[in-house]
Amino acid sequence: MAYSEKVIDHYSEPRNVGSLDKSDLNVGTGLVGAPECGDVMKLQIQVDPETKQIIDAKFKTFGCGSAIASSSLATEWVKGKSIDEAMSIQNTEIVEELSLPPVKIHCSVLAEDAIKAAISDYKSRNEG
Amino acid sequence: MKLPIYLDYNATTPVDPLVVEAMMPFFTESFGNAASRNHAFGWQVEQVVEDARESIGKAIGAGAKEIVFTSGATESDNLAILGAAEFYQKKGKHIITSPIEHKAVIDPCHALEQRGYEITFLDVDKDGCIDLKQLEESIREDTILVSLMAGNNEIGTLNPLSEIGEITRAKGVLFHTDATQGVGKIPIDVDEMKIDLLSMSAHKLYGPKGMGALYVRRKKPRVRLSPIMFGGGHERGMRSGTLNVTGIVGFAKALELSMAEMAAEAERLTGLRQRLFDRLTAELDYIFLNGHATERLPNNLNLSFGYVEGESLMMGVSELAVSSGSACTSSSLEPSYVLRALGVGDDLAHSSIRFGMGRFTTVEEIDYAAEKMIVAVKRLREMSPLYEMVKEGVDLSTVQWASH
Ligand SMILES: Cc1ncc(COP(=O)(O)O)c(C=O)c1O
Ligand code: FES
C-alpha cells in the first residue's frame, strides 16, 4: 500500500512520543484498542488547572503506520486547545488531513477514541 | 549491494537468466502448437515438451506420462482435489486436510462442502505439525483423499511425507501433496513417499509465473481425475488448452538448475537463516519463532517481534521486501489464518514478519537486513504502549482491553 506523504512524515518523525506521569491529577490517560486487534493507543493530556487548557500531550501506539500517524497528529491538535475544543475533534478530520484510505479509517477512529478517553479520565479524576 | 533487498522468496522468485535464455527461441522461432500433428512446427515443439515432461518428472521420481501441465499450483491443487472428488464420489465423499494449507487447497475443499462432501481439518500443534495418529484415525470407509502440503509457505514447517504416504497407501486412500514450496528445495520422491498427486509451480523455483504441473500417478494405484476445464482434450483429457511451450521449457530448465544445486543451496540457505536469527535475537528480546525449529524449509524464517505491529515494522524497513501476517496488511483486516491455527495469539500474529531467502541472497544482505530490523524494532518499541507496560511489569493478559 502506498502511504500519503503526511503519514510517512508522522511515522518517521512522530510528534510527542512518550509518557506523562499518570498519577498527576492534571494528567488524563486514555488507553484504547486491544493487542488482539493489532492496535493499542495510549494518549495522555496535561491540563493547566487554572486555564483548563491542554498544555501538553504524549502518545504511544502499537499499530500500523496510519495508527501511529493518527495518534501523533491527535497530540499535535489537542495541544493548546480547551478540553471542550479537544472533545469535538472528529476522526473524519484526521482522515482528511492524513489522506487515509478507507481500510485505515478505523485507525483514525481509534485516535478520536483515545482523545475522548484521556479527557474523560482527566474529568473523572478531577470531579468529586 | 542493491536496494531494496528482496527477502520474499516464498512469495515468488526472479526468473534465472539461464531460464530466460532457454525460453527465448520458443516465442519467435519455434512457436508451433505442440498439438499440431501435421507439420514440422508442431513436431519440433512436441518433442521439446516431451523432453521437459521427462525431466520434470525425473526430479520427483515420476515418469513423463505422469506430468500434467497447468497454469500454476493453484490450478494443480484445484484439479487434484475437485478432479478426484468428482471421479471418486461413488467411493465416498470424505476428504482430510489441514487448516494451514494454502487457500488453493482450503477453498476447493470448502467449495466441496457446499456440494455435500465432508472435510476433516486435522489439528496442528504450535509448530504447525499434524498428529499422524489422528490422521490414521480420521480415515474412514468413505475417505477418498488426504491433502497435506510438503512445506508451509508462511511458517516453513515440513510435513512428514513418507509417514503420511505409508498410512494413506495402507488404507487405500489417495495422497495429494501441495509441494509448491518443497520441489527443488528438499528431496522429494513420489515412489518412496507413496505420493499419488503432487502440485508444483515454476515461479517459486526461478521459473516463469503462470506455469505449473500436477503429478498424477499412473500405476499402483492408477489415479483418475475428472477434468475441471473442458476443451480440446489436451493432457490426456485432464487439462484442455494449448500447451504453454515457453513456460514448459522455462519450468524444466529452472527445475534442472534447482536440482543440480539443491543440497548445497539448502545448506547455504540454512546458514543464512541461522545467521539472521542469531543476529536478531542477540540484540532484541521478545522474539518468537513461528513454525518448527528444525523441520522447516531451508529458506524460510518467520518471527514475531513482540509488542510491535507488523505493518508499521515493514514501513520502518522499506529497504527490505518482506511480508507480514498482520491484519493491518490485509484487506480483510484478519490476521494470518495459519498463525491463528497454530494458536499463536492474535497479538503475536500481528507482530509477525516472514523472511524468505533464495538463490541471490548474500551474507552481506542478511547482515544489512538484521541491522535495519534491529533499529526499526527498537524505535517502534520506544513508541509501543505494550512494550512499556511489559517493562513496567504489567501482565497484558490481565488488562481490560476495550476491544472493538
Ligand atoms: C504452498 C502453495 N500452494 C499454492 C500456491 C499457489 O501457486 P501459484 O501462484 O502457482 O498458483 C503457492 C504460492 O503462492 C504456495 O506457496
Ligand atoms: S492499526 Fe491495524 S490497520 Fe491501522
PDB file of N, CA and C in Angstrom, chain A residues 3 7-8 11-12 14 17 19 22 31 33-40 42 60-65 68 103-104 106 110, chain B residues 307-309 311-313 315-316 328 331 333 346-347 350-351 379-380 382-386 388-389 392 399 401-404:
ATOM      1  N   TYR A   3       1.622   4.973   1.068  1.00  0.00           N
ATOM      2  CA  TYR A   3       1.232   5.869   2.156  1.00  0.00           C
ATOM      3  C   TYR A   3       1.292   7.312   1.687  1.00  0.00           C
ATOM      4  N   VAL A   7       1.405  10.813   6.244  1.00  0.00           N
ATOM      5  CA  VAL A   7       1.523   9.626   7.098  1.00  0.00           C
ATOM      6  C   VAL A   7       2.994   9.275   7.272  1.00  0.00           C
ATOM      7  N   ILE A   8       3.730   9.298   6.185  1.00  0.00           N
ATOM      8  CA  ILE A   8       5.153   8.966   6.263  1.00  0.00           C
ATOM      9  C   ILE A   8       5.887   9.959   7.160  1.00  0.00           C
ATOM     10  N   TYR A  11       4.998   9.195  10.700  1.00  0.00           N
ATOM     11  CA  TYR A  11       5.588   7.907  11.077  1.00  0.00           C
ATOM     12  C   TYR A  11       7.092   8.045  11.310  1.00  0.00           C
ATOM     13  N   SER A  12       7.770   8.769  10.407  1.00  0.00           N
ATOM     14  CA  SER A  12       9.225   8.876  10.518  1.00  0.00           C
ATOM     15  C   SER A  12       9.634   9.811  11.647  1.00  0.00           C
ATOM     16  N   PRO A  14       7.549  11.080  14.508  1.00  0.00           N
ATOM     17  CA  PRO A  14       6.329  11.249  15.294  1.00  0.00           C
ATOM     18  C   PRO A  14       6.490  12.376  16.314  1.00  0.00           C
ATOM     19  N   VAL A  17       6.024  11.650  21.200  1.00  0.00           N
ATOM     20  CA  VAL A  17       6.073  10.276  21.703  1.00  0.00           C
ATOM     21  C   VAL A  17       6.526  10.330  23.157  1.00  0.00           C
ATOM     22  N   SER A  19       5.571   9.497  27.608  1.00  0.00           N
ATOM     23  CA  SER A  19       4.579   9.290  28.652  1.00  0.00           C
ATOM     24  C   SER A  19       4.611  10.437  29.645  1.00  0.00           C
ATOM     25  N   LYS A  22       1.116   9.390  35.069  1.00  0.00           N
ATOM     26  CA  LYS A  22      -0.330   9.176  35.082  1.00  0.00           C
ATOM     27  C   LYS A  22      -0.947   9.361  36.466  1.00  0.00           C
ATOM     28  N   LEU A  31      -6.377   4.804  27.211  1.00  0.00           N
ATOM     29  CA  LEU A  31      -5.767   3.607  26.630  1.00  0.00           C
ATOM     30  C   LEU A  31      -6.866   2.886  25.876  1.00  0.00           C
ATOM     31  N   GLY A  33      -8.198   0.394  22.272  1.00  0.00           N
ATOM     32  CA  GLY A  33      -7.783  -0.671  21.357  1.00  0.00           C
ATOM     33  C   GLY A  33      -7.464  -1.924  22.136  1.00  0.00           C
ATOM     34  N   ALA A  34      -6.975  -2.932  21.441  1.00  0.00           N
ATOM     35  CA  ALA A  34      -6.624  -4.196  22.073  1.00  0.00           C
ATOM     36  C   ALA A  34      -5.534  -4.868  21.263  1.00  0.00           C
ATOM     37  N   PRO A  35      -4.592  -5.524  21.947  1.00  0.00           N
ATOM     38  CA  PRO A  35      -3.487  -6.155  21.216  1.00  0.00           C
ATOM     39  C   PRO A  35      -3.984  -7.142  20.161  1.00  0.00           C
ATOM     40  N   GLU A  36      -5.092  -7.859  20.464  1.00  0.00           N
ATOM     41  CA  GLU A  36      -5.602  -8.858  19.506  1.00  0.00           C
ATOM     42  C   GLU A  36      -6.082  -8.194  18.226  1.00  0.00           C
ATOM     43  N   CYS A  37      -6.500  -6.927  18.334  1.00  0.00           N
ATOM     44  CA  CYS A  37      -6.966  -6.241  17.136  1.00  0.00           C
ATOM     45  C   CYS A  37      -5.802  -5.613  16.380  1.00  0.00           C
ATOM     46  N   GLY A  38      -4.610  -5.708  16.942  1.00  0.00           N
ATOM     47  CA  GLY A  38      -3.452  -5.163  16.246  1.00  0.00           C
ATOM     48  C   GLY A  38      -3.251  -3.685  16.470  1.00  0.00           C
ATOM     49  N   ASP A  39      -4.050  -3.101  17.368  1.00  0.00           N
ATOM     50  CA  ASP A  39      -3.834  -1.683  17.619  1.00  0.00           C
ATOM     51  C   ASP A  39      -4.163  -1.305  19.056  1.00  0.00           C
ATOM     52  N   VAL A  40      -3.234  -0.641  19.701  1.00  0.00           N
ATOM     53  CA  VAL A  40      -3.425  -0.113  21.050  1.00  0.00           C
ATOM     54  C   VAL A  40      -2.833   1.292  21.067  1.00  0.00           C
ATOM     55  N   LYS A  42      -2.120   4.706  23.510  1.00  0.00           N
ATOM     56  CA  LYS A  42      -2.157   5.389  24.797  1.00  0.00           C
ATOM     57  C   LYS A  42      -1.952   6.866  24.501  1.00  0.00           C
ATOM     58  N   LYS A  60       1.739   6.859  22.899  1.00  0.00           N
ATOM     59  CA  LYS A  60       2.470   5.662  22.467  1.00  0.00           C
ATOM     60  C   LYS A  60       1.466   4.795  21.737  1.00  0.00           C
ATOM     61  N   THR A  61       1.856   4.258  20.609  1.00  0.00           N
ATOM     62  CA  THR A  61       0.922   3.471  19.800  1.00  0.00           C
ATOM     63  C   THR A  61       1.551   2.179  19.302  1.00  0.00           C
ATOM     64  N   PHE A  62       0.780   1.094  19.455  1.00  0.00           N
ATOM     65  CA  PHE A  62       1.090  -0.190  18.835  1.00  0.00           C
ATOM     66  C   PHE A  62       0.082  -0.309  17.710  1.00  0.00           C
ATOM     67  N   GLY A  63       0.544  -0.245  16.486  1.00  0.00           N
ATOM     68  CA  GLY A  63      -0.389  -0.301  15.370  1.00  0.00           C
ATOM     69  C   GLY A  63       0.327   0.032  14.087  1.00  0.00           C
ATOM     70  N   CYS A  64      -0.447   0.094  13.010  1.00  0.00           N
ATOM     71  CA  CYS A  64       0.149   0.331  11.701  1.00  0.00           C
ATOM     72  C   CYS A  64       0.642   1.771  11.586  1.00  0.00           C
ATOM     73  N   GLY A  65       1.276   2.084  10.496  1.00  0.00           N
ATOM     74  CA  GLY A  65       1.798   3.422  10.264  1.00  0.00           C
ATOM     75  C   GLY A  65       0.707   4.484  10.341  1.00  0.00           C
ATOM     76  N   ILE A  68      -0.119   5.138  13.963  1.00  0.00           N
ATOM     77  CA  ILE A  68       0.922   5.961  14.588  1.00  0.00           C
ATOM     78  C   ILE A  68       0.762   7.416  14.145  1.00  0.00           C
ATOM     79  N   VAL A 103      -9.633   1.533   4.227  1.00  0.00           N
ATOM     80  CA  VAL A 103      -9.285   0.461   5.174  1.00  0.00           C
ATOM     81  C   VAL A 103      -8.587   0.998   6.416  1.00  0.00           C
ATOM     82  N   LYS A 104      -8.126   2.227   6.370  1.00  0.00           N
ATOM     83  CA  LYS A 104      -7.393   2.774   7.519  1.00  0.00           C
ATOM     84  C   LYS A 104      -8.228   3.749   8.348  1.00  0.00           C
ATOM     85  N   HIS A 106     -10.457   3.093  10.526  1.00  0.00           N
ATOM     86  CA  HIS A 106     -10.586   2.692  11.936  1.00  0.00           C
ATOM     87  C   HIS A 106      -9.385   3.144  12.771  1.00  0.00           C
ATOM     88  N   LEU A 110      -9.762   5.248  16.239  1.00  0.00           N
ATOM     89  CA  LEU A 110      -9.065   4.913  17.480  1.00  0.00           C
ATOM     90  C   LEU A 110      -8.420   6.157  18.097  1.00  0.00           C
TER      91      LEU A 110
ATOM     92  N   TYR B 307       5.168  -6.937  20.680  1.00  0.00           N
ATOM     93  CA  TYR B 307       4.790  -5.554  21.028  1.00  0.00           C
ATOM     94  C   TYR B 307       5.053  -4.553  19.917  1.00  0.00           C
ATOM     95  N   VAL B 308       5.335  -5.075  18.713  1.00  0.00           N
ATOM     96  CA  VAL B 308       5.493  -4.203  17.547  1.00  0.00           C
ATOM     97  C   VAL B 308       4.575  -4.748  16.459  1.00  0.00           C
ATOM     98  N   GLU B 309       3.802  -3.875  15.836  1.00  0.00           N
ATOM     99  CA  GLU B 309       2.857  -4.326  14.810  1.00  0.00           C
ATOM    100  C   GLU B 309       3.578  -4.464  13.460  1.00  0.00           C
ATOM    101  N   GLU B 311       2.852  -4.251  10.155  1.00  0.00           N
ATOM    102  CA  GLU B 311       2.837  -3.318   9.028  1.00  0.00           C
ATOM    103  C   GLU B 311       3.701  -2.095   9.304  1.00  0.00           C
ATOM    104  N   SER B 312       3.626  -1.592  10.541  1.00  0.00           N
ATOM    105  CA  SER B 312       4.458  -0.430  10.866  1.00  0.00           C
ATOM    106  C   SER B 312       5.930  -0.827  10.839  1.00  0.00           C
ATOM    107  N   LEU B 313       6.195  -2.084  11.179  1.00  0.00           N
ATOM    108  CA  LEU B 313       7.576  -2.573  11.136  1.00  0.00           C
ATOM    109  C   LEU B 313       8.075  -2.622   9.689  1.00  0.00           C
ATOM    110  N   MET B 315       7.055  -0.817   7.325  1.00  0.00           N
ATOM    111  CA  MET B 315       7.214   0.567   6.893  1.00  0.00           C
ATOM    112  C   MET B 315       8.569   1.103   7.350  1.00  0.00           C
ATOM    113  N   GLY B 316       9.019   0.605   8.486  1.00  0.00           N
ATOM    114  CA  GLY B 316      10.296   1.052   9.039  1.00  0.00           C
ATOM    115  C   GLY B 316      11.499   0.428   8.352  1.00  0.00           C
ATOM    116  N   CYS B 328      -3.286  -5.713   9.670  1.00  0.00           N
ATOM    117  CA  CYS B 328      -3.222  -4.372   9.099  1.00  0.00           C
ATOM    118  C   CYS B 328      -2.743  -4.407   7.652  1.00  0.00           C
ATOM    119  N   SER B 331      -6.503  -6.799   3.382  1.00  0.00           N
ATOM    120  CA  SER B 331      -7.697  -6.001   3.154  1.00  0.00           C
ATOM    121  C   SER B 331      -8.835  -6.487   4.038  1.00  0.00           C
ATOM    122  N   LEU B 333      -8.523  -7.313   7.103  1.00  0.00           N
ATOM    123  CA  LEU B 333      -8.217  -6.941   8.487  1.00  0.00           C
ATOM    124  C   LEU B 333      -8.264  -8.139   9.430  1.00  0.00           C
ATOM    125  N   ASP B 346      -3.349 -13.601  18.756  1.00  0.00           N
ATOM    126  CA  ASP B 346      -3.561 -12.602  17.711  1.00  0.00           C
ATOM    127  C   ASP B 346      -2.563 -11.459  17.819  1.00  0.00           C
ATOM    128  N   ASP B 347      -2.189 -11.123  19.064  1.00  0.00           N
ATOM    129  CA  ASP B 347      -1.235 -10.027  19.221  1.00  0.00           C
ATOM    130  C   ASP B 347       0.093 -10.373  18.559  1.00  0.00           C
ATOM    131  N   HIS B 350      -0.077 -10.370  14.717  1.00  0.00           N
ATOM    132  CA  HIS B 350       0.069  -9.014  14.188  1.00  0.00           C
ATOM    133  C   HIS B 350       1.527  -8.585  14.124  1.00  0.00           C
ATOM    134  N   SER B 351       2.372  -9.249  14.894  1.00  0.00           N
ATOM    135  CA  SER B 351       3.775  -8.850  15.001  1.00  0.00           C
ATOM    136  C   SER B 351       4.698  -9.699  14.143  1.00  0.00           C
ATOM    137  N   ARG B 379      13.108   1.256  17.684  1.00  0.00           N
ATOM    138  CA  ARG B 379      12.427   2.541  17.566  1.00  0.00           C
ATOM    139  C   ARG B 379      10.927   2.384  17.834  1.00  0.00           C
ATOM    140  N   LEU B 380      10.323   1.345  17.249  1.00  0.00           N
ATOM    141  CA  LEU B 380       8.881   1.165  17.426  1.00  0.00           C
ATOM    142  C   LEU B 380       8.543   0.741  18.854  1.00  0.00           C
ATOM    143  N   GLU B 382      10.046   1.855  21.442  1.00  0.00           N
ATOM    144  CA  GLU B 382      10.045   3.114  22.187  1.00  0.00           C
ATOM    145  C   GLU B 382       8.670   3.761  22.120  1.00  0.00           C
ATOM    146  N   MET B 383       7.986   3.465  21.020  1.00  0.00           N
ATOM    147  CA  MET B 383       6.671   4.062  20.776  1.00  0.00           C
ATOM    148  C   MET B 383       5.549   3.144  21.207  1.00  0.00           C
ATOM    149  N   SER B 384       5.868   1.956  21.688  1.00  0.00           N
ATOM    150  CA  SER B 384       4.823   0.959  21.932  1.00  0.00           C
ATOM    151  C   SER B 384       4.319   0.997  23.371  1.00  0.00           C
ATOM    152  N   PRO B 385       3.027   1.251  23.552  1.00  0.00           N
ATOM    153  CA  PRO B 385       2.486   1.252  24.917  1.00  0.00           C
ATOM    154  C   PRO B 385       2.583  -0.141  25.542  1.00  0.00           C
ATOM    155  N   LEU B 386       2.537  -1.172  24.702  1.00  0.00           N
ATOM    156  CA  LEU B 386       2.566  -2.543  25.234  1.00  0.00           C
ATOM    157  C   LEU B 386       3.948  -2.869  25.785  1.00  0.00           C
ATOM    158  N   GLU B 388       6.094  -0.805  26.873  1.00  0.00           N
ATOM    159  CA  GLU B 388       6.267  -0.014  28.100  1.00  0.00           C
ATOM    160  C   GLU B 388       5.591  -0.715  29.288  1.00  0.00           C
ATOM    161  N   MET B 389       4.365  -1.198  29.054  1.00  0.00           N
ATOM    162  CA  MET B 389       3.635  -1.859  30.140  1.00  0.00           C
ATOM    163  C   MET B 389       4.351  -3.123  30.593  1.00  0.00           C
ATOM    164  N   GLU B 392       7.176  -2.400  32.643  1.00  0.00           N
ATOM    165  CA  GLU B 392       6.781  -1.967  33.988  1.00  0.00           C
ATOM    166  C   GLU B 392       6.285  -3.137  34.828  1.00  0.00           C
ATOM    167  N   VAL B 399      -5.088  -7.083  31.602  1.00  0.00           N
ATOM    168  CA  VAL B 399      -5.617  -5.753  31.312  1.00  0.00           C
ATOM    169  C   VAL B 399      -7.002  -5.882  30.673  1.00  0.00           C
ATOM    170  N   TRP B 401      -9.056  -4.785  28.040  1.00  0.00           N
ATOM    171  CA  TRP B 401      -8.953  -4.021  26.805  1.00  0.00           C
ATOM    172  C   TRP B 401     -10.319  -3.642  26.302  1.00  0.00           C
ATOM    173  N   ALA B 402     -10.402  -2.458  25.742  1.00  0.00           N
ATOM    174  CA  ALA B 402     -11.650  -2.042  25.118  1.00  0.00           C
ATOM    175  C   ALA B 402     -11.626  -2.538  23.677  1.00  0.00           C
ATOM    176  N   SER B 403     -11.939  -3.825  23.490  1.00  0.00           N
ATOM    177  CA  SER B 403     -11.930  -4.386  22.133  1.00  0.00           C
ATOM    178  C   SER B 403     -13.004  -3.722  21.285  1.00  0.00           C
ATOM    179  N   HIS B 404     -12.748  -3.718  20.000  1.00  0.00           N
ATOM    180  CA  HIS B 404     -13.732  -3.086  19.121  1.00  0.00           C
ATOM    181  C   HIS B 404     -13.917  -3.907  17.875  1.00  0.00           C
TER     182      HIS B 404
END
